[in-house]
GROMACS .gro file of C-alpha atoms in nm:
model
   78
    1MET     CA    1   5.641  14.039  -8.138
    2LYS     CA    2   6.000  13.912  -8.155
    3LYS     CA    3   5.936  13.672  -7.870
    4SER     CA    4   5.630  13.523  -8.037
    5LEU     CA    5   5.818  13.484  -8.367
    6LEU     CA    6   6.107  13.312  -8.190
    7PHE     CA    7   5.866  13.089  -8.000
    8GLY     CA    8   5.691  12.997  -8.325
    9LEU     CA    9   6.019  12.905  -8.491
   10LEU     CA   10   6.127  12.694  -8.194
   11LEU     CA   11   5.790  12.521  -8.185
   12THR     CA   12   5.805  12.449  -8.556
   13PHE     CA   13   6.157  12.310  -8.525
   14GLY     CA   14   6.056  12.101  -8.225
   15LEU     CA   15   5.759  11.950  -8.406
   16SER     CA   16   5.960  11.870  -8.716
   17PHE     CA   17   6.231  11.712  -8.502
   18ASN     CA   18   5.978  11.484  -8.334
   19VAL     CA   19   5.830  11.366  -8.661
   20PHE     CA   20   6.159  11.216  -8.774
   21ALA     CA   21   6.397  11.073  -8.517
   22ASP     CA   22   6.677  11.077  -8.773
   23ALA     CA   23   6.648  11.340  -9.044
   24LYS     CA   24   6.900  11.153  -9.261
   25ASP     CA   25   6.693  10.838  -9.304
   26GLY     CA   26   6.346  10.990  -9.290
   27VAL     CA   27   6.197  10.707  -9.083
   28ALA     CA   28   5.911  10.843  -8.875
   29VAL     CA   29   5.881  10.786  -8.503
   30LEU     CA   30   5.617  10.521  -8.436
   31GLY     CA   31   5.285  10.637  -8.296
   32GLU     CA   32   5.058  10.456  -8.056
   33ASN     CA   33   4.923  10.196  -8.303
   34PRO     CA   34   5.188  10.149  -8.573
   35THR     CA   35   5.124   9.938  -8.880
   36GLU     CA   36   5.345   9.644  -8.969
   37LYS     CA   37   5.480   9.850  -9.260
   38GLN     CA   38   5.589  10.130  -9.021
   39ILE     CA   39   5.750   9.879  -8.783
   40GLN     CA   40   5.936   9.718  -9.072
   41ALA     CA   41   6.060  10.060  -9.184
   42VAL     CA   42   6.220  10.107  -8.840
   43ARG     CA   43   6.376   9.759  -8.852
   44ASP     CA   44   6.514   9.828  -9.200
   45GLY     CA   45   6.642  10.171  -9.095
   46ALA     CA   46   6.828  10.019  -8.800
   47LYS     CA   47   6.976   9.751  -9.022
   48ASP     CA   48   7.094  10.006  -9.279
   49LEU     CA   49   7.240  10.241  -9.019
   50CYS     CA   50   7.417   9.978  -8.809
   51GLU     CA   51   7.525   9.711  -9.058
   52ASP     CA   52   7.889   9.822  -9.086
   53LEU     CA   53   7.959   9.805  -8.711
   54ASP     CA   54   8.110   9.513  -8.522
   55ASP     CA   55   7.873   9.287  -8.325
   56ASN     CA   56   7.886   9.465  -7.987
   57LYS     CA   57   7.850   9.813  -8.131
   58ARG     CA   58   7.582   9.698  -8.376
   59GLU     CA   59   7.363   9.564  -8.096
   60ILE     CA   60   7.385   9.895  -7.909
   61CYS     CA   61   7.324  10.091  -8.230
   62VAL     CA   62   7.011   9.890  -8.311
   63ALA     CA   63   6.878   9.921  -7.954
   64ASP     CA   64   6.932  10.299  -7.963
   65TYR     CA   65   6.767  10.328  -8.303
   66TYR     CA   66   6.465  10.131  -8.185
   67ALA     CA   67   6.438  10.350  -7.875
   68GLN     CA   68   6.459  10.671  -8.082
   69HIS     CA   69   6.178  10.546  -8.304
   70ASN     CA   70   5.960  10.410  -8.019
   71LEU     CA   71   5.987  10.048  -8.133
   72GLU     CA   72   5.937   9.835  -7.823
   73GLU     CA   73   6.074   9.498  -7.923
   74GLU     CA   74   6.394   9.307  -7.869
   75PRO     CA   75   6.659   9.444  -8.108
   76SER     CA   76   6.765   9.206  -8.382
   77CYS     CA   77   7.093   9.247  -8.565
   78ASP     CA   78   7.004   9.005  -8.843
   0.00000   0.00000   0.00000
């Protein structure tokens, strides 16, 4: 019984972790056919998260953010 409860908790945590790549910003990971609104939310989230970094670190930050959210496009730091 304890093992199944622990497994259930881990499964629940794992599913909730996959829904949001970054719990702080609440931007969902993109699915197979994302809408333009969902894609723009990832772009905006990357911009908000990385805007205070210098150019080199910002580019890496944006690329990492895109990868975490399954956005397959060239990162833009604009």
